[in-house]
PDB file of C-alpha atoms in Angstrom:
ATOM      1  CA  UNK A   1     140.052  66.642 114.182  1.00 44.00           C
ATOM      2  CA  UNK A   2     138.124  68.055 111.265  1.00 44.00           C
ATOM      3  CA  UNK A   3     135.876  71.074 111.686  1.00 42.00           C
ATOM      4  CA  UNK A   4     132.143  70.544 111.144  1.00 45.00           C
ATOM      5  CA  UNK A   5     130.749  71.208 107.701  1.00 42.00           C
ATOM      6  CA  UNK A   6     128.531  74.273 107.287  1.00 43.00           C
ATOM      7  CA  UNK A   7     124.799  73.720 107.244  1.00 44.00           C
ATOM      8  CA  UNK A   8     123.538  73.025 103.735  1.00 44.00           C
ATOM      9  CA  UNK A   9     120.755  75.511 104.407  1.00 50.00           C
ATOM     10  CA  UNK A  10     123.202  78.420 104.665  1.00 58.00           C
ATOM     11  CA  UNK A  11     125.940  77.404 102.221  1.00 65.00           C
ATOM     12  CA  UNK A  12     126.248  79.373  98.983  1.00 69.00           C
ATOM     13  CA  UNK A  13     126.543  77.060  95.971  1.00 72.00           C
ATOM     14  CA  UNK A  14     129.646  77.419  93.809  1.00 71.00           C
ATOM     15  CA  UNK A  15     129.591  80.020  90.994  1.00 78.00           C
ATOM     16  CA  UNK A  16     126.415  81.588  92.336  1.00 85.00           C
ATOM     17  CA  UNK A  17     125.774  85.283  93.116  1.00 87.00           C
ATOM     18  CA  UNK A  18     123.229  85.699  95.900  1.00 87.00           C
ATOM     19  CA  UNK A  19     122.542  89.447  95.747  1.00 82.00           C
ATOM     20  CA  UNK A  20     123.129  92.308  93.343  1.00 82.00           C
ATOM     21  CA  UNK A  21     122.637  93.164  89.657  1.00 84.00           C
ATOM     22  CA  UNK A  22     124.301  89.907  88.646  1.00 85.00           C
ATOM     23  CA  UNK A  23     122.414  87.696  91.098  1.00 86.00           C
ATOM     24  CA  UNK A  24     121.665  84.277  89.614  1.00 91.00           C
ATOM     25  CA  UNK A  25     120.336  82.481  92.685  1.00 92.00           C
ATOM     26  CA  UNK A  26     116.899  80.894  92.481  1.00 93.00           C
ATOM     27  CA  UNK A  27     114.972  78.687  94.885  1.00 94.00           C
ATOM     28  CA  UNK A  28     115.953  75.722  92.718  1.00 92.00           C
ATOM     29  CA  UNK A  29     119.630  76.076  93.627  1.00 93.00           C
ATOM     30  CA  UNK A  30     119.784  78.301  96.728  1.00 93.00           C
ATOM     31  CA  UNK A  31     118.088  78.017 100.130  1.00 94.00           C
ATOM     32  CA  UNK A  32     115.811  80.967 100.920  1.00 95.00           C
ATOM     33  CA  UNK A  33     117.890  81.653 104.065  1.00 93.00           C
ATOM     34  CA  UNK A  34     120.596  83.099 101.796  1.00 92.00           C
ATOM     35  CA  UNK A  35     118.287  85.859 100.536  1.00 92.00           C
ATOM     36  CA  UNK A  36     118.323  89.350 102.034  1.00 88.00           C
ATOM     37  CA  UNK A  37     115.105  88.804 103.986  1.00 93.00           C
ATOM     38  CA  UNK A  38     115.734  85.104 104.675  1.00 94.00           C
ATOM     39  CA  UNK A  39     112.107  84.298 103.864  1.00 96.00           C
ATOM     40  CA  UNK A  40     109.821  84.031 100.866  1.00 97.00           C
ATOM     41  CA  UNK A  41     107.297  86.908 101.019  1.00 98.00           C
ATOM     42  CA  UNK A  42     103.671  85.857 101.397  1.00 98.00           C
ATOM     43  CA  UNK A  43     101.875  86.050  98.064  1.00 98.00           C
ATOM     44  CA  UNK A  44      98.443  86.304  99.700  1.00 98.00           C
ATOM     45  CA  UNK A  45      99.289  89.050 102.207  1.00 98.00           C
ATOM     46  CA  UNK A  46     101.154  91.194  99.691  1.00 99.00           C
ATOM     47  CA  UNK A  47      98.494  90.748  97.003  1.00 99.00           C
ATOM     48  CA  UNK A  48      95.788  91.834  99.482  1.00 99.00           C
ATOM     49  CA  UNK A  49      97.783  94.935 100.448  1.00 99.00           C
ATOM     50  CA  UNK A  50      98.355  95.775  96.779  1.00 99.00           C
ATOM     51  CA  UNK A  51      94.620  95.429  96.088  1.00 99.00           C
ATOM     52  CA  UNK A  52      93.694  97.619  99.077  1.00 99.00           C
ATOM     53  CA  UNK A  53      96.039 100.389  97.943  1.00 99.00           C
ATOM     54  CA  UNK A  54      94.569 100.146  94.437  1.00 99.00           C
ATOM     55  CA  UNK A  55      91.039 100.516  95.823  1.00 99.00           C
ATOM     56  CA  UNK A  56      92.102 103.413  98.073  1.00 99.00           C
ATOM     57  CA  UNK A  57      93.838 105.192  95.191  1.00 99.00           C
ATOM     58  CA  UNK A  58      90.712 105.044  93.044  1.00 99.00           C
ATOM     59  CA  UNK A  59      88.541 106.320  95.900  1.00 98.00           C
ATOM     60  CA  UNK A  60      90.929 109.227  96.512  1.00 98.00           C
ATOM     61  CA  UNK A  61      90.938 110.093  92.808  1.00 98.00           C
ATOM     62  CA  UNK A  62      87.124 110.057  92.752  1.00 97.00           C
ATOM     63  CA  UNK A  63      86.868 112.223  95.887  1.00 96.00           C
ATOM     64  CA  UNK A  64      89.539 114.593  94.597  1.00 95.00           C
ATOM     65  CA  UNK A  65      87.678 115.094  91.327  1.00 94.00           C
ATOM     66  CA  UNK A  66      84.354 115.342  93.153  1.00 93.00           C
ATOM     67  CA  UNK A  67      85.518 117.992  95.610  1.00 92.00           C
ATOM     68  CA  UNK A  68      88.311 119.569  93.519  1.00 90.00           C
ATOM     69  CA  UNK A  69      90.892 119.014  96.243  1.00 92.00           C
ATOM     70  CA  UNK A  70      93.664 118.835  93.681  1.00 92.00           C
ATOM     71  CA  UNK A  71      96.826 118.816  95.773  1.00 91.00           C
ATOM     72  CA  UNK A  72      95.456 116.483  98.425  1.00 95.00           C
ATOM     73  CA  UNK A  73      94.372 114.128  95.634  1.00 96.00           C
ATOM     74  CA  UNK A  74      97.758 114.273  93.897  1.00 96.00           C
ATOM     75  CA  UNK A  75      99.730 113.456  97.048  1.00 96.00           C
ATOM     76  CA  UNK A  76      97.418 110.587  97.991  1.00 98.00           C
ATOM     77  CA  UNK A  77      97.395 109.230  94.439  1.00 98.00           C
ATOM     78  CA  UNK A  78     101.199 109.316  94.166  1.00 97.00           C
ATOM     79  CA  UNK A  79     101.568 107.704  97.602  1.00 97.00           C
ATOM     80  CA  UNK A  80      99.143 104.882  96.757  1.00 99.00           C
ATOM     81  CA  UNK A  81     100.780 104.435  93.359  1.00 98.00           C
ATOM     82  CA  UNK A  82     104.173 104.093  95.036  1.00 96.00           C
ATOM     83  CA  UNK A  83     102.783 101.483  97.426  1.00 98.00           C
ATOM     84  CA  UNK A  84     101.266  99.507  94.541  1.00 99.00           C
ATOM     85  CA  UNK A  85     104.600  99.454  92.703  1.00 98.00           C
ATOM     86  CA  UNK A  86     106.367  98.523  95.943  1.00 97.00           C
ATOM     87  CA  UNK A  87     104.106  95.551  96.571  1.00 99.00           C
ATOM     88  CA  UNK A  88     104.614  94.422  92.973  1.00 98.00           C
ATOM     89  CA  UNK A  89     108.271  94.255  94.022  1.00 97.00           C
ATOM     90  CA  UNK A  90     107.294  92.107  97.015  1.00 98.00           C
ATOM     91  CA  UNK A  91     105.401  89.752  94.707  1.00 98.00           C
ATOM     92  CA  UNK A  92     108.503  89.535  92.494  1.00 98.00           C
ATOM     93  CA  UNK A  93     110.397  88.498  95.626  1.00 98.00           C
ATOM     94  CA  UNK A  94     107.807  85.783  96.206  1.00 98.00           C
ATOM     95  CA  UNK A  95     108.546  84.481  92.718  1.00 97.00           C
ATOM     96  CA  UNK A  96     112.282  84.697  93.389  1.00 97.00           C
ATOM     97  CA  UNK A  97     113.488  85.894  96.837  1.00 96.00           C
ATOM     98  CA  UNK A  98     116.879  86.686  95.252  1.00 94.00           C
ATOM     99  CA  UNK A  99     115.432  89.109  92.668  1.00 94.00           C
ATOM    100  CA  UNK A 100     117.529  92.272  92.723  1.00 90.00           C
ATOM    101  CA  UNK A 101     114.846  94.173  90.780  1.00 91.00           C
ATOM    102  CA  UNK A 102     112.187  93.115  93.282  1.00 94.00           C
ATOM    103  CA  UNK A 103     114.371  94.223  96.190  1.00 90.00           C
ATOM    104  CA  UNK A 104     115.101  97.602  94.577  1.00 88.00           C
ATOM    105  CA  UNK A 105     111.449  98.257  93.753  1.00 91.00           C
ATOM    106  CA  UNK A 106     110.095  97.455  97.205  1.00 91.00           C
ATOM    107  CA  UNK A 107     112.864  99.287  99.102  1.00 87.00           C
ATOM    108  CA  UNK A 108     112.446 102.501  97.114  1.00 86.00           C
ATOM    109  CA  UNK A 109     108.668 102.654  96.756  1.00 92.00           C
ATOM    110  CA  UNK A 110     107.389 101.139 100.008  1.00 94.00           C
ATOM    111  CA  UNK A 111     109.894 103.143 102.044  1.00 90.00           C
ATOM    112  CA  UNK A 112     109.121 106.435 100.307  1.00 90.00           C
ATOM    113  CA  UNK A 113     105.364 106.116  99.743  1.00 93.00           C
ATOM    114  CA  UNK A 114     104.136 107.218 103.203  1.00 94.00           C
ATOM    115  CA  UNK A 115     106.011 110.521 102.924  1.00 94.00           C
ATOM    116  CA  UNK A 116     103.433 111.570 100.322  1.00 95.00           C
ATOM    117  CA  UNK A 117     100.608 110.827 102.769  1.00 97.00           C
ATOM    118  CA  UNK A 118     102.387 113.073 105.264  1.00 96.00           C
ATOM    119  CA  UNK A 119     102.445 115.812 102.622  1.00 94.00           C
ATOM    120  CA  UNK A 120      98.689 115.403 102.109  1.00 95.00           C
ATOM    121  CA  UNK A 121      98.149 115.622 105.870  1.00 96.00           C
ATOM    122  CA  UNK A 122     100.212 118.819 106.137  1.00 94.00           C
ATOM    123  CA  UNK A 123      97.861 120.506 103.663  1.00 91.00           C
ATOM    124  CA  UNK A 124      95.020 119.975 106.116  1.00 91.00           C
ATOM    125  CA  UNK A 125      96.509 122.200 108.835  1.00 89.00           C
ATOM    126  CA  UNK A 126      96.475 125.336 106.680  1.00 87.00           C
ATOM    127  CA  UNK A 127      93.022 124.514 105.279  1.00 90.00           C
ATOM    128  CA  UNK A 128      91.608 123.890 108.771  1.00 91.00           C
ATOM    129  CA  UNK A 129      93.014 127.179 110.071  1.00 90.00           C
ATOM    130  CA  UNK A 130      91.635 129.095 107.101  1.00 87.00           C
ATOM    131  CA  UNK A 131      88.227 127.486 107.586  1.00 88.00           C
ATOM    132  CA  UNK A 132      87.856 127.943 111.360  1.00 90.00           C
ATOM    133  CA  UNK A 133      89.521 131.303 112.064  1.00 90.00           C
ATOM    134  CA  UNK A 134      92.730 132.316 110.319  1.00 87.00           C
ATOM    135  CA  UNK A 135      93.297 135.318 112.612  1.00 88.00           C
ATOM    136  CA  UNK A 136      93.960 132.949 115.547  1.00 90.00           C
ATOM    137  CA  UNK A 137      97.004 131.410 113.890  1.00 90.00           C
ATOM    138  CA  UNK A 138     100.459 132.536 115.010  1.00 90.00           C
ATOM    139  CA  UNK A 139     101.607 132.592 111.375  1.00 87.00           C
ATOM    140  CA  UNK A 140      99.823 132.729 108.028  1.00 86.00           C
ATOM    141  CA  UNK A 141      98.194 129.375 107.170  1.00 85.00           C
ATOM    142  CA  UNK A 142      99.985 129.094 103.825  1.00 83.00           C
ATOM    143  CA  UNK A 143     103.364 129.226 105.615  1.00 86.00           C
ATOM    144  CA  UNK A 144     102.483 126.032 107.467  1.00 85.00           C
ATOM    145  CA  UNK A 145     101.837 124.396 104.122  1.00 80.00           C
ATOM    146  CA  UNK A 146     105.170 125.334 102.562  1.00 87.00           C
ATOM    147  CA  UNK A 147     107.205 124.691 105.715  1.00 92.00           C
ATOM    148  CA  UNK A 148     105.979 121.144 106.210  1.00 93.00           C
ATOM    149  CA  UNK A 149     105.967 120.256 102.505  1.00 91.00           C
ATOM    150  CA  UNK A 150     109.583 121.462 102.168  1.00 94.00           C
ATOM    151  CA  UNK A 151     110.622 119.380 105.176  1.00 95.00           C
ATOM    152  CA  UNK A 152     108.778 116.391 103.718  1.00 93.00           C
ATOM    153  CA  UNK A 153     110.700 116.708 100.449  1.00 92.00           C
ATOM    154  CA  UNK A 154     113.938 116.566 102.432  1.00 95.00           C
ATOM    155  CA  UNK A 155     112.684 113.370 104.117  1.00 93.00           C
ATOM    156  CA  UNK A 156     111.934 111.801 100.734  1.00 88.00           C
ATOM    157  CA  UNK A 157     115.342 112.807  99.350  1.00 90.00           C
ATOM    158  CA  UNK A 158     117.207 111.371 102.347  1.00 91.00           C
ATOM    159  CA  UNK A 159     115.284 108.092 102.300  1.00 85.00           C
ATOM    160  CA  UNK A 160     115.732 107.666  98.535  1.00 82.00           C
ATOM    161  CA  UNK A 161     119.449 108.496  98.535  1.00 84.00           C
ATOM    162  CA  UNK A 162     120.100 106.316 101.587  1.00 83.00           C
ATOM    163  CA  UNK A 163     118.323 103.384  99.985  1.00 76.00           C
ATOM    164  CA  UNK A 164     120.260 103.911  96.755  1.00 76.00           C
ATOM    165  CA  UNK A 165     123.612 104.004  98.571  1.00 80.00           C
ATOM    166  CA  UNK A 166     122.813 100.842 100.499  1.00 72.00           C
ATOM    167  CA  UNK A 167     121.625  99.021  97.395  1.00 72.00           C
ATOM    168  CA  UNK A 168     124.651  99.985  95.293  1.00 72.00           C
ATOM    169  CA  UNK A 169     126.951  98.781  98.088  1.00 65.00           C
ATOM    170  CA  UNK A 170     124.978  95.504  98.291  1.00 60.00           C
ATOM    171  CA  UNK A 171     123.812  96.371 101.799  1.00 59.00           C
ATOM    172  CA  UNK A 172     127.309  96.924 103.197  1.00 59.00           C
ATOM    173  CA  UNK A 173     127.307 100.750 103.252  1.00 62.00           C
ATOM    174  CA  UNK A 174     126.721 102.130 106.726  1.00 75.00           C
ATOM    175  CA  UNK A 175     126.599 105.588 105.174  1.00 82.00           C
ATOM    176  CA  UNK A 176     123.526 104.596 103.189  1.00 80.00           C
ATOM    177  CA  UNK A 177     121.882 103.130 106.274  1.00 81.00           C
ATOM    178  CA  UNK A 178     122.587 106.292 108.274  1.00 86.00           C
ATOM    179  CA  UNK A 179     121.237 108.586 105.539  1.00 89.00           C
ATOM    180  CA  UNK A 180     118.024 106.566 105.160  1.00 86.00           C
ATOM    181  CA  UNK A 181     117.654 106.403 108.936  1.00 90.00           C
ATOM    182  CA  UNK A 182     118.072 110.185 109.114  1.00 93.00           C
ATOM    183  CA  UNK A 183     115.259 110.580 106.581  1.00 93.00           C
ATOM    184  CA  UNK A 184     112.905 108.363 108.574  1.00 92.00           C
ATOM    185  CA  UNK A 185     113.831 110.036 111.862  1.00 94.00           C
ATOM    186  CA  UNK A 186     113.284 113.475 110.326  1.00 95.00           C
ATOM    187  CA  UNK A 187     109.843 112.371 109.145  1.00 94.00           C
ATOM    188  CA  UNK A 188     108.955 111.431 112.727  1.00 94.00           C
ATOM    189  CA  UNK A 189     110.229 114.801 114.000  1.00 95.00           C
ATOM    190  CA  UNK A 190     108.323 116.768 111.353  1.00 95.00           C
ATOM    191  CA  UNK A 191     105.112 114.849 112.078  1.00 95.00           C
ATOM    192  CA  UNK A 192     105.562 115.541 115.786  1.00 95.00           C
ATOM    193  CA  UNK A 193     106.055 119.267 115.123  1.00 95.00           C
ATOM    194  CA  UNK A 194     102.944 119.173 112.931  1.00 94.00           C
ATOM    195  CA  UNK A 195     100.970 117.658 115.818  1.00 94.00           C
ATOM    196  CA  UNK A 196     102.238 120.357 118.186  1.00 95.00           C
ATOM    197  CA  UNK A 197     101.345 123.099 115.692  1.00 94.00           C
ATOM    198  CA  UNK A 198      97.859 121.679 115.196  1.00 93.00           C
ATOM    199  CA  UNK A 199      97.359 121.325 118.961  1.00 94.00           C
ATOM    200  CA  UNK A 200      98.616 124.878 119.553  1.00 94.00           C
ATOM    201  CA  UNK A 201      96.123 126.283 117.066  1.00 93.00           C
ATOM    202  CA  UNK A 202      93.210 124.271 118.454  1.00 93.00           C
ATOM    203  CA  UNK A 203      94.011 125.428 122.014  1.00 94.00           C
ATOM    204  CA  UNK A 204      94.018 129.050 120.825  1.00 92.00           C
ATOM    205  CA  UNK A 205      90.750 128.386 118.996  1.00 92.00           C
ATOM    206  CA  UNK A 206      88.963 126.988 122.055  1.00 90.00           C
ATOM    207  CA  UNK A 207      90.308 129.710 124.361  1.00 90.00           C
ATOM    208  CA  UNK A 208      89.343 132.566 122.038  1.00 86.00           C
ATOM    209  CA  UNK A 209      86.097 134.432 122.506  1.00 76.00           C
ATOM    210  CA  UNK A 210      86.097 137.429 120.190  1.00 65.00           C
ATOM    211  CA  UNK A 211      87.571 136.196 116.922  1.00 64.00           C
ATOM    212  CA  UNK A 212      85.868 137.679 113.884  1.00 64.00           C
ATOM    213  CA  UNK A 213      84.351 135.051 111.626  1.00 69.00           C
ATOM    214  CA  UNK A 214      85.092 132.159 113.981  1.00 83.00           C
ATOM    215  CA  UNK A 215      83.215 129.066 112.830  1.00 87.00           C
ATOM    216  CA  UNK A 216      81.934 126.343 115.169  1.00 89.00           C
ATOM    217  CA  UNK A 217      83.234 122.774 115.096  1.00 91.00           C
ATOM    218  CA  UNK A 218      80.480 120.576 113.708  1.00 92.00           C
ATOM    219  CA  UNK A 219      79.904 116.849 114.228  1.00 94.00           C
ATOM    220  CA  UNK A 220      81.374 116.264 110.780  1.00 93.00           C
ATOM    221  CA  UNK A 221      84.535 118.103 111.787  1.00 94.00           C
ATOM    222  CA  UNK A 222      84.876 116.025 114.954  1.00 95.00           C
ATOM    223  CA  UNK A 223      84.822 112.889 112.793  1.00 96.00           C
ATOM    224  CA  UNK A 224      87.390 114.553 110.527  1.00 96.00           C
ATOM    225  CA  UNK A 225      89.729 115.292 113.442  1.00 96.00           C
ATOM    226  CA  UNK A 226      89.320 111.785 114.851  1.00 97.00           C
ATOM    227  CA  UNK A 227      90.277 109.987 111.650  1.00 98.00           C
ATOM    228  CA  UNK A 228      93.020 112.502 110.853  1.00 97.00           C
ATOM    229  CA  UNK A 229      94.527 111.734 114.269  1.00 96.00           C
ATOM    230  CA  UNK A 230      94.279 108.001 113.538  1.00 98.00           C
ATOM    231  CA  UNK A 231      96.129 108.469 110.237  1.00 98.00           C
ATOM    232  CA  UNK A 232      98.905 110.485 111.901  1.00 97.00           C
ATOM    233  CA  UNK A 233      99.328 107.921 114.702  1.00 97.00           C
ATOM    234  CA  UNK A 234      99.543 105.069 112.179  1.00 98.00           C
ATOM    235  CA  UNK A 235     102.221 106.855 110.160  1.00 97.00           C
ATOM    236  CA  UNK A 236     104.165 107.692 113.324  1.00 96.00           C
ATOM    237  CA  UNK A 237     103.987 104.048 114.414  1.00 97.00           C
ATOM    238  CA  UNK A 238     105.149 102.856 111.011  1.00 97.00           C
ATOM    239  CA  UNK A 239     108.077 105.305 110.886  1.00 96.00           C
ATOM    240  CA  UNK A 240     109.155 104.315 114.406  1.00 95.00           C
ATOM    241  CA  UNK A 241     109.154 100.651 113.362  1.00 95.00           C
ATOM    242  CA  UNK A 242     111.187 101.379 110.220  1.00 93.00           C
ATOM    243  CA  UNK A 243     113.682 103.446 112.231  1.00 93.00           C
ATOM    244  CA  UNK A 244     114.210 100.529 114.615  1.00 91.00           C
ATOM    245  CA  UNK A 245     114.455  98.083 111.719  1.00 89.00           C
ATOM    246  CA  UNK A 246     117.017 100.187 109.875  1.00 86.00           C
ATOM    247  CA  UNK A 247     119.067 100.910 112.999  1.00 84.00           C
ATOM    248  CA  UNK A 248     120.314  97.314 112.761  1.00 80.00           C
ATOM    249  CA  UNK A 249     121.299  97.682 109.100  1.00 76.00           C
ATOM    250  CA  UNK A 250     120.262  95.483 106.199  1.00 72.00           C
ATOM    251  CA  UNK A 251     122.573  92.539 106.748  1.00 69.00           C
ATOM    252  CA  UNK A 252     122.541  92.022 110.508  1.00 70.00           C
ATOM    253  CA  UNK A 253     118.959  92.944 111.363  1.00 77.00           C
ATOM    254  CA  UNK A 254     116.736  90.386 113.054  1.00 85.00           C
ATOM    255  CA  UNK A 255     113.739  92.668 112.499  1.00 91.00           C
ATOM    256  CA  UNK A 256     114.102  92.762 108.716  1.00 91.00           C
ATOM    257  CA  UNK A 257     113.756  88.973 108.559  1.00 93.00           C
ATOM    258  CA  UNK A 258     110.377  88.996 110.360  1.00 95.00           C
ATOM    259  CA  UNK A 259     107.634  89.275 107.744  1.00 97.00           C
ATOM    260  CA  UNK A 260     104.883  89.335 110.364  1.00 97.00           C
ATOM    261  CA  UNK A 261     106.245  92.597 111.768  1.00 97.00           C
ATOM    262  CA  UNK A 262     106.551  94.045 108.276  1.00 97.00           C
ATOM    263  CA  UNK A 263     102.978  93.157 107.304  1.00 98.00           C
ATOM    264  CA  UNK A 264     101.559  94.457 110.587  1.00 98.00           C
ATOM    265  CA  UNK A 265     103.652  97.564 111.237  1.00 98.00           C
ATOM    266  CA  UNK A 266     104.298  98.625 107.644  1.00 98.00           C
ATOM    267  CA  UNK A 267     101.476  97.251 105.518  1.00 98.00           C
ATOM    268  CA  UNK A 268      98.487  97.287 107.871  1.00 99.00           C
ATOM    269  CA  UNK A 269      99.301 100.603 109.574  1.00 99.00           C
ATOM    270  CA  UNK A 270      99.701 102.407 106.265  1.00 99.00           C
ATOM    271  CA  UNK A 271      96.542 100.856 104.797  1.00 99.00           C
ATOM    272  CA  UNK A 272      94.622 102.017 107.881  1.00 99.00           C
ATOM    273  CA  UNK A 273      96.037 105.538 107.524  1.00 99.00           C
ATOM    274  CA  UNK A 274      95.110 105.715 103.821  1.00 99.00           C
ATOM    275  CA  UNK A 275      91.519 104.633 104.470  1.00 99.00           C
ATOM    276  CA  UNK A 276      91.307 106.915 107.526  1.00 98.00           C
ATOM    277  CA  UNK A 277      92.146 109.805 105.197  1.00 98.00           C
ATOM    278  CA  UNK A 278      89.187 108.785 103.032  1.00 98.00           C
ATOM    279  CA  UNK A 279      86.888 109.322 106.026  1.00 97.00           C
ATOM    280  CA  UNK A 280      88.855 112.476 106.929  1.00 96.00           C
ATOM    281  CA  UNK A 281      88.836 113.749 103.353  1.00 96.00           C
ATOM    282  CA  UNK A 282      88.922 117.571 103.321  1.00 94.00           C
ATOM    283  CA  UNK A 283      86.168 117.769 100.717  1.00 92.00           C
ATOM    284  CA  UNK A 284      83.678 116.284 103.166  1.00 89.00           C
ATOM    285  CA  UNK A 285      84.345 119.123 105.619  1.00 90.00           C
ATOM    286  CA  UNK A 286      85.550 122.095 103.575  1.00 87.00           C
ATOM    287  CA  UNK A 287      83.725 121.473 100.295  1.00 78.00           C
ATOM    288  CA  UNK A 288      85.676 121.824  97.044  1.00 65.00           C
ATOM    289  CA  UNK A 289      88.116 124.311  98.500  1.00 52.00           C
ATOM    290  CA  UNK A 290      91.374 124.585  96.573  1.00 42.00           C
ATOM    291  CA  UNK A 291      94.194 123.308  98.750  1.00 44.00           C
ATOM    292  CA  UNK A 292      96.806 125.911  97.766  1.00 41.00           C
ATOM    293  CA  UNK A 293      94.946 129.151  97.085  1.00 39.00           C
ATOM    294  CA  UNK A 294      92.376 128.336  99.792  1.00 42.00           C
ATOM    295  CA  UNK A 295      89.638 129.761  97.602  1.00 38.00           C
ATOM    296  CA  UNK A 296      86.110 128.456  97.008  1.00 37.00           C
ATOM    297  CA  UNK A 297      84.190 128.052  93.770  1.00 35.00           C
ATOM    298  CA  UNK A 298      80.470 128.633  93.415  1.00 35.00           C
ATOM    299  CA  UNK A 299      79.857 124.967  94.081  1.00 42.00           C
ATOM    300  CA  UNK A 300      81.919 125.183  97.267  1.00 45.00           C
ATOM    301  CA  UNK A 301      79.718 127.974  98.533  1.00 37.00           C
ATOM    302  CA  UNK A 302      76.701 125.762  97.975  1.00 41.00           C
ATOM    303  CA  UNK A 303      78.380 122.852  99.766  1.00 45.00           C
ATOM    304  CA  UNK A 304      79.321 125.022 102.743  1.00 40.00           C
ATOM    305  CA  UNK A 305      75.817 126.468 103.032  1.00 40.00           C
ATOM    306  CA  UNK A 306      74.433 122.944 103.413  1.00 44.00           C
ATOM    307  CA  UNK A 307      76.562 122.205 106.489  1.00 43.00           C
TER     308      UNK A 307
END
C-alpha cells in the first residue's frame, strides 16, 4: 500500500530555497503557504498604514518645530520613520511573499518602532511633574526621564538582537525568540511601572494642599491626559499581542499567519497611539518647553500666559 502524496499546495519544488538570503521562491513556482506568513500581505491595508504613518510623522515634525519640543519630536519622527520602512517591507512581501529582504525589513522596523513612541511618552512624565508641582514628586523629574529612557533602550536592543538571531537561524533559533520575547515583555513591564509612577504622582498632587507654585489642571490638560492614556493603552495592547505571537515562535505560530490580527492589533493600535499623541502633544499644554532642560523661552512664557 503506497502512502498518500503530499498536497501540492505545501510541497517545495525541487532546487528551490523557500526562505533565507538565497531564497529563490516566487509565486510563479511556489504556493504562498510555503512562505513564513503563509499568506500574501494585503497591498491596500499596508499601503494605508504606511500613508497614515507618513502623515503622522509630518504632523509631529510640524508640531515639534512649532513648539520646540525637540526630543519628543525626534522620538516620534524616528518611530514613524521606522514604521514607514517596515510597511515598505510588508509591501515587498506582497510583491513576493518569499522576499528575505522584505521579511528582514518588516521584522526589524515594525517590531522596534513602537519603542520610540514609548520613549516619547516617558518624556511627558517629567515635563508634567515640572509643570504642575515638582516638589510633590518622590524623586527629581529628570530622573524619571533617564530611568525610563535607559530601560527603553534595553528593550530596543533585546528586540533587535532577538530578531537578528532568529533571522540568521532562518527562524529555528529558540534563543532568538526568547531574547526578542524578553524585550517585548520588558517593554510591557516598563510601561506598567510608568503608569504606576504617573498615578502615584497624580494622587499626591490631588491630595496636596500647601504645595508652593502648584498649578491647576485645566480643560486642555484633561484632554492631554485622556489621549495620553489612550496612547499608552494601545501600546500595551500591541505589546501583549506581540508577546503572545512570539511565544509560539516563528515557524509553529498560528497567530503569525493571521493577517487580520496583525493589521488590527499591530497596525491599527499603533496608528491610533501615534495620532493620540498628536492630540496629547506636550506643546499644546506646556508651550515650547524644552523636553530635557525643562526650560522655557520667551515665546513659551507668552504661550503659558495665554492658558
